[in-house]
Amino acid sequence: MGDKLHQGKKRLVQAANPVPKSIDIMEVVSVSELARKMNLKASDLIAKLMSMGQMVTINQQIDSETAAILAAEFGADVNIVSLYDETLIETEADDADSMTPRPPVVTVMGHVDHGKTKLLDAIRSADVVSGEFGGITQHIGAYMVETPNGSITFLDTPGHEAFTRMRSRGAQVTDIVVLVVAADDGVMPQTIEAINHAKEADVPIIVAINKIDKPEANPDKVRSQLSELGLQPEEWGGQTMFVELSALKKEGIADLIEAILLQAEILDLRVNYNRSAEGKILESRTTDGA
């Protein structure tokens, strides 16, 4: 009698709180949070995950793919939302009269060993009044370079994956991409990858042909290879700016800065400084509380 009464109560609770047809989650979600969104007990989800061969605890986080499979087992669809969407931040409209010029945000990309880090070091050391935020590490670094003709904000990312994620979430943080290609090596796989990312994000590319101080350097070969990929040099009748430089000898750095500022002038980048600030998260990590 007691068992039947308990089962009856359980059916009443489930009827009052049915599993929704659709739920919103971020890229990762804890088992307890997912259970709350689905109007289920965490133990129900843990049991289902165990049957799928996964041993989890109530506070353990699972990725969105696993969460989607798990939700489907209970007849629910999953929608992936960003933190921005989840927090529903309201953006103010800007008046055209309040917009003033702003510095360009430049991401430097290129194949491994083509001198990206050396170039960033050369740019930073050439600027005696730069404000550094993060520095150049294996993580994402950002710093601002002051020039007589304006400021430039540089982003240094450890790889192209972060740039892709930013683009896919709609966080358009980059105005210009500087593509570093070694004059003695030419176009490589990550070079092509970087070009594709920049084109998909509709971001203009400035090509920095590095290592021109090497005896085996062949800048025209680089121009020819990149022309085949749709980056036609201005001097060949195209629209892409090419700058020859040597990050090691700090030669051509001023020419690159000038090219960036010229591209920024063409883009006519403007912002309203007299409003509530908004920011984009470039990199984040979580740590165990232990």
Short mmCIF file of C-alpha atoms in Angstrom, two decimals:
data_model
loop_
_atom_site.label_atom_id
_atom_site.label_comp_id
_atom_site.label_asym_id
_atom_site.label_seq_id
_atom_site.Cartn_x
_atom_site.Cartn_y
_atom_site.Cartn_z
CA MET A 1 0.00 0.00 0.00
CA GLY A 2 2.82 2.38 0.96
CA ASP A 3 4.72 1.63 -2.27
CA LYS A 4 1.65 2.32 -4.40
CA LEU A 5 1.04 5.63 -2.59
CA HIS A 6 4.68 6.67 -3.17
CA GLN A 7 4.46 5.81 -6.88
CA GLY A 8 1.23 7.76 -7.15
CA LYS A 9 2.82 10.84 -5.60
CA LYS A 10 5.81 10.49 -7.94
CA ARG A 11 3.49 10.41 -10.98
CA LEU A 12 1.66 13.52 -9.70
CA VAL A 13 4.95 15.42 -9.28
CA GLN A 14 6.10 14.43 -12.77
CA ALA A 15 2.75 15.45 -14.23
CA ALA A 16 2.92 18.84 -12.48
CA ASN A 17 6.51 19.40 -13.67
CA PRO A 18 6.89 17.71 -17.04
CA VAL A 19 10.21 17.63 -18.87
CA PRO A 20 10.24 20.71 -21.12
CA LYS A 21 10.42 20.20 -24.87
CA SER A 22 13.40 22.57 -25.11
CA ILE A 23 16.03 23.90 -22.69
CA ASP A 24 18.83 26.48 -22.95
CA ILE A 25 22.32 25.64 -21.69
CA MET A 26 25.82 27.03 -22.15
CA GLU A 27 28.80 25.08 -23.54
CA VAL A 28 29.17 23.18 -20.26
CA VAL A 29 26.60 22.46 -17.57
CA SER A 30 26.62 20.63 -14.25
CA VAL A 31 24.48 17.53 -13.78
CA SER A 32 22.52 19.25 -11.01
CA GLU A 33 21.83 22.34 -13.15
CA LEU A 34 20.74 20.20 -16.11
CA ALA A 35 18.41 18.22 -13.84
CA ARG A 36 16.88 21.46 -12.54
CA LYS A 37 16.26 22.73 -16.07
CA MET A 38 14.65 19.41 -17.05
CA ASN A 39 12.47 19.12 -13.90
CA LEU A 40 14.15 15.84 -13.02
CA LYS A 41 16.12 14.46 -10.11
CA ALA A 42 19.89 14.53 -10.53
CA SER A 43 19.90 10.84 -9.65
CA ASP A 44 17.76 10.13 -12.74
CA LEU A 45 20.36 11.78 -14.98
CA ILE A 46 23.26 10.10 -13.19
CA ALA A 47 21.58 6.70 -13.64
CA LYS A 48 21.04 7.38 -17.34
CA LEU A 49 24.66 8.49 -17.78
CA MET A 50 25.85 5.34 -16.00
CA SER A 51 23.81 3.25 -18.44
CA MET A 52 25.63 5.14 -21.21
CA GLY A 53 28.99 4.20 -19.66
CA GLN A 54 29.77 7.52 -17.94
CA MET A 55 30.44 7.76 -14.22
CA VAL A 56 29.60 11.26 -12.98
CA THR A 57 28.78 13.06 -9.75
CA ILE A 58 25.96 15.53 -9.09
CA ASN A 59 28.26 18.59 -9.29
CA GLN A 60 30.33 17.36 -12.24
CA GLN A 61 30.16 19.37 -15.47
CA ILE A 62 29.38 17.72 -18.79
CA ASP A 63 29.80 19.20 -22.26
CA SER A 64 26.91 20.39 -24.39
CA GLU A 65 27.12 17.39 -26.73
CA THR A 66 26.69 14.94 -23.85
CA ALA A 67 23.93 17.10 -22.38
CA ALA A 68 22.10 17.10 -25.73
CA ILE A 69 22.25 13.30 -25.98
CA LEU A 70 21.09 12.97 -22.37
CA ALA A 71 18.22 15.43 -22.81
CA ALA A 72 17.10 13.63 -25.97
CA GLU A 73 16.71 10.45 -23.90
CA PHE A 74 13.99 12.32 -21.98
CA GLY A 75 12.44 13.94 -25.07
CA ALA A 76 13.99 17.40 -24.70
CA ASP A 77 15.92 19.46 -27.25
CA VAL A 78 18.96 21.52 -26.23
CA ASN A 79 19.78 25.04 -27.41
CA ILE A 80 23.35 26.26 -26.86
CA VAL A 81 23.55 29.89 -25.75
CA SER A 82 26.55 32.10 -24.95
CA LEU A 83 27.11 33.76 -21.59
CA TYR A 84 26.16 37.04 -23.27
CA ASP A 85 22.78 35.61 -24.31
CA GLU A 86 22.28 33.97 -20.92
CA THR A 87 22.78 37.20 -19.00
CA LEU A 88 20.65 39.22 -21.46
CA ILE A 89 22.82 42.33 -21.43
CA GLU A 90 20.98 45.28 -22.96
CA THR A 91 23.06 47.32 -25.39
CA GLU A 92 22.47 51.04 -25.65
CA ALA A 93 22.02 52.64 -29.06
CA ASP A 94 24.72 55.17 -29.98
CA ASP A 95 23.99 58.57 -31.44
CA ALA A 96 25.99 59.31 -34.61
CA ASP A 97 27.10 62.67 -33.23
CA SER A 98 28.69 61.02 -30.18
CA MET A 99 30.93 58.68 -32.19
CA THR A 100 34.66 59.51 -32.22
CA PRO A 101 37.67 57.67 -33.76
CA ARG A 102 39.07 54.71 -31.83
CA PRO A 103 42.29 52.67 -32.12
CA PRO A 104 42.16 49.54 -34.30
CA VAL A 105 42.30 46.10 -32.70
CA VAL A 106 44.87 43.97 -34.55
CA THR A 107 45.33 40.21 -34.27
CA VAL A 108 48.69 38.82 -35.41
CA MET A 109 48.51 35.33 -36.90
CA GLY A 110 50.78 33.03 -38.85
CA HIS A 111 52.44 29.64 -39.15
CA VAL A 112 54.58 28.27 -36.32
CA ASP A 113 58.20 29.50 -36.52
CA HIS A 114 57.44 32.24 -39.03
CA GLY A 115 58.36 34.87 -36.42
CA LYS A 116 55.00 36.00 -35.03
CA THR A 117 56.27 36.29 -31.45
CA LYS A 118 59.50 38.02 -32.51
CA LEU A 119 57.48 40.52 -34.52
CA LEU A 120 55.27 41.31 -31.53
CA ASP A 121 58.36 41.69 -29.35
CA ALA A 122 59.90 44.04 -31.92
CA ILE A 123 56.73 46.15 -32.07
CA ARG A 124 56.53 46.34 -28.30
CA SER A 125 60.21 47.19 -27.81
CA ALA A 126 60.01 49.88 -30.50
CA ASP A 127 57.28 51.59 -28.48
CA VAL A 128 58.62 53.29 -25.35
CA VAL A 129 55.24 54.35 -23.94
CA SER A 130 53.15 51.23 -24.49
CA GLY A 131 50.62 50.15 -21.91
CA GLU A 132 50.83 46.40 -21.49
CA PHE A 133 47.90 44.22 -20.52
CA GLY A 134 48.79 40.56 -20.26
CA GLY A 135 52.05 40.49 -22.17
CA ILE A 136 53.19 37.88 -24.65
CA THR A 137 52.78 34.42 -23.14
CA GLN A 138 51.36 31.08 -24.16
CA HIS A 139 47.98 32.61 -23.37
CA ILE A 140 46.23 35.52 -25.05
CA GLY A 141 47.98 38.83 -24.46
CA ALA A 142 46.85 42.36 -25.27
CA TYR A 143 48.75 45.61 -25.26
CA MET A 144 48.48 49.06 -26.79
CA VAL A 145 51.16 50.77 -28.88
CA GLU A 146 51.26 54.57 -29.02
CA THR A 147 52.52 56.18 -32.23
CA PRO A 148 52.71 59.83 -33.35
CA ASN A 149 49.75 59.12 -35.67
CA GLY A 150 47.56 57.16 -33.28
CA SER A 151 47.28 54.11 -31.05
CA ILE A 152 47.00 50.43 -31.99
CA THR A 153 45.75 47.60 -29.78
CA PHE A 154 47.46 44.27 -30.50
CA LEU A 155 46.11 40.83 -29.60
CA ASP A 156 48.48 37.89 -29.44
CA THR A 157 46.68 34.54 -29.52
CA PRO A 158 48.45 31.20 -29.00
CA GLY A 159 46.62 29.64 -31.94
CA HIS A 160 43.81 30.06 -34.41
CA GLU A 161 41.28 28.01 -32.45
CA ALA A 162 40.58 30.88 -30.05
CA PHE A 163 40.04 33.25 -32.98
CA THR A 164 37.54 30.82 -34.51
CA ARG A 165 35.56 30.51 -31.27
CA MET A 166 35.40 34.29 -30.89
CA ARG A 167 34.12 34.61 -34.43
CA SER A 168 31.57 31.83 -34.12
CA ARG A 169 30.07 33.41 -30.98
CA GLY A 170 29.72 36.73 -32.74
CA ALA A 171 32.39 38.49 -30.69
CA GLN A 172 33.89 40.66 -33.39
CA VAL A 173 36.89 41.84 -31.44
CA THR A 174 39.33 42.09 -34.34
CA ASP A 175 39.43 44.86 -36.93
CA ILE A 176 42.58 43.86 -38.83
CA VAL A 177 44.61 40.66 -39.15
CA VAL A 178 48.37 40.85 -39.69
CA LEU A 179 49.43 37.64 -41.41
CA VAL A 180 53.09 36.81 -40.77
CA VAL A 181 54.74 34.73 -43.52
CA ALA A 182 58.45 33.83 -43.53
CA ALA A 183 60.22 34.95 -46.73
CA ASP A 184 62.40 31.83 -46.69
CA ASP A 185 59.57 29.37 -46.09
CA GLY A 186 56.48 30.66 -47.87
CA VAL A 187 52.87 29.62 -47.40
CA MET A 188 52.31 26.78 -44.91
CA PRO A 189 49.20 24.98 -43.53
CA GLN A 190 48.59 27.42 -40.65
CA THR A 191 49.03 30.32 -43.09
CA ILE A 192 46.10 29.03 -45.13
CA GLU A 193 44.12 28.37 -41.93
CA ALA A 194 44.66 31.96 -40.78
CA ILE A 195 43.57 33.34 -44.17
CA ASN A 196 40.37 31.29 -44.04
CA HIS A 197 39.56 32.50 -40.51
CA ALA A 198 40.10 36.14 -41.46
CA LYS A 199 38.02 35.85 -44.64
CA GLU A 200 35.14 34.13 -42.82
CA ALA A 201 35.19 36.91 -40.23
CA ASP A 202 35.29 39.51 -43.05
CA VAL A 203 38.43 41.09 -41.57
CA PRO A 204 41.01 42.82 -43.84
CA ILE A 205 44.46 41.22 -43.98
CA ILE A 206 47.85 42.93 -44.04
CA VAL A 207 50.68 40.57 -45.01
CA ALA A 208 53.97 40.92 -43.11
CA ILE A 209 56.72 39.12 -45.04
CA ASN A 210 59.23 38.39 -42.28
CA LYS A 211 62.86 37.19 -42.29
CA ILE A 212 63.83 39.19 -45.41
CA ASP A 213 67.34 39.45 -43.92
CA LYS A 214 67.95 35.75 -44.66
CA PRO A 215 70.05 34.92 -47.78
CA GLU A 216 67.42 32.43 -48.99
CA ALA A 217 64.57 34.94 -48.60
CA ASN A 218 62.23 35.13 -51.60
CA PRO A 219 59.48 37.75 -50.99
CA ASP A 220 58.15 37.53 -54.56
CA LYS A 221 57.55 33.80 -54.13
CA VAL A 222 55.42 34.61 -51.06
CA ARG A 223 53.49 37.22 -53.06
CA SER A 224 52.88 34.70 -55.84
CA GLN A 225 51.70 31.97 -53.43
CA LEU A 226 49.35 34.33 -51.59
CA SER A 227 47.99 35.71 -54.88
CA GLU A 228 46.82 32.21 -55.70
CA LEU A 229 44.93 32.26 -52.37
CA GLY A 230 43.16 35.51 -53.17
CA LEU A 231 45.56 37.98 -51.52
CA GLN A 232 46.71 40.07 -54.49
CA PRO A 233 49.44 42.60 -53.57
CA GLU A 234 48.69 46.28 -54.20
CA GLU A 235 51.88 46.59 -56.26
CA TRP A 236 50.51 43.83 -58.52
CA GLY A 237 47.18 45.59 -58.99
CA GLY A 238 45.44 43.98 -56.01
CA GLN A 239 44.00 45.33 -52.76
CA THR A 240 46.17 43.63 -50.11
CA MET A 241 48.96 45.56 -48.40
CA PHE A 242 52.29 43.70 -48.16
CA VAL A 243 55.13 44.85 -45.89
CA GLU A 244 58.63 43.37 -45.99
CA LEU A 245 60.41 43.31 -42.64
CA SER A 246 62.89 41.61 -40.35
CA ALA A 247 61.59 41.19 -36.81
CA LEU A 248 65.03 39.94 -35.73
CA LYS A 249 66.81 43.09 -36.93
CA LYS A 250 63.78 45.30 -36.17
CA GLU A 251 63.69 46.52 -39.79
CA GLY A 252 60.42 47.48 -41.47
CA ILE A 253 58.46 47.74 -38.19
CA ALA A 254 57.60 51.40 -38.83
CA ASP A 255 56.30 50.48 -42.30
CA LEU A 256 53.98 47.85 -40.79
CA ILE A 257 52.66 50.31 -38.19
CA GLU A 258 52.02 52.83 -40.98
CA ALA A 259 50.15 50.19 -43.03
CA ILE A 260 47.95 49.28 -40.04
CA LEU A 261 47.07 52.92 -39.35
CA LEU A 262 46.27 53.45 -43.04
CA GLN A 263 43.95 50.43 -43.06
CA ALA A 264 42.32 51.68 -39.87
CA GLU A 265 41.73 55.07 -41.49
CA ILE A 266 40.00 53.33 -44.42
CA LEU A 267 37.79 51.37 -41.99
CA ASP A 268 36.86 54.63 -40.19
CA LEU A 269 36.57 52.93 -36.78
CA ARG A 270 34.46 54.92 -34.33
CA VAL A 271 33.05 54.49 -30.84
CA ASN A 272 31.09 56.40 -28.23
CA TYR A 273 33.31 56.88 -25.17
CA ASN A 274 30.53 58.52 -23.11
CA ARG A 275 28.43 55.44 -22.45
CA SER A 276 28.37 52.29 -20.34
CA ALA A 277 31.40 50.14 -21.11
CA GLU A 278 31.15 46.69 -22.70
CA GLY A 279 33.90 44.10 -22.93
CA LYS A 280 34.67 40.82 -24.67
CA ILE A 281 36.20 37.83 -22.86
CA LEU A 282 39.28 36.74 -24.80
CA GLU A 283 40.29 33.88 -22.53
CA SER A 284 39.03 32.30 -19.34
CA ARG A 285 39.71 29.25 -17.23
CA THR A 286 38.30 27.50 -14.20
CA THR A 287 40.25 25.96 -11.36
CA ASP A 288 39.39 23.43 -8.70
CA GLY A 289 38.54 24.99 -5.36
CA ALA A 290 40.88 22.48 -3.70
#
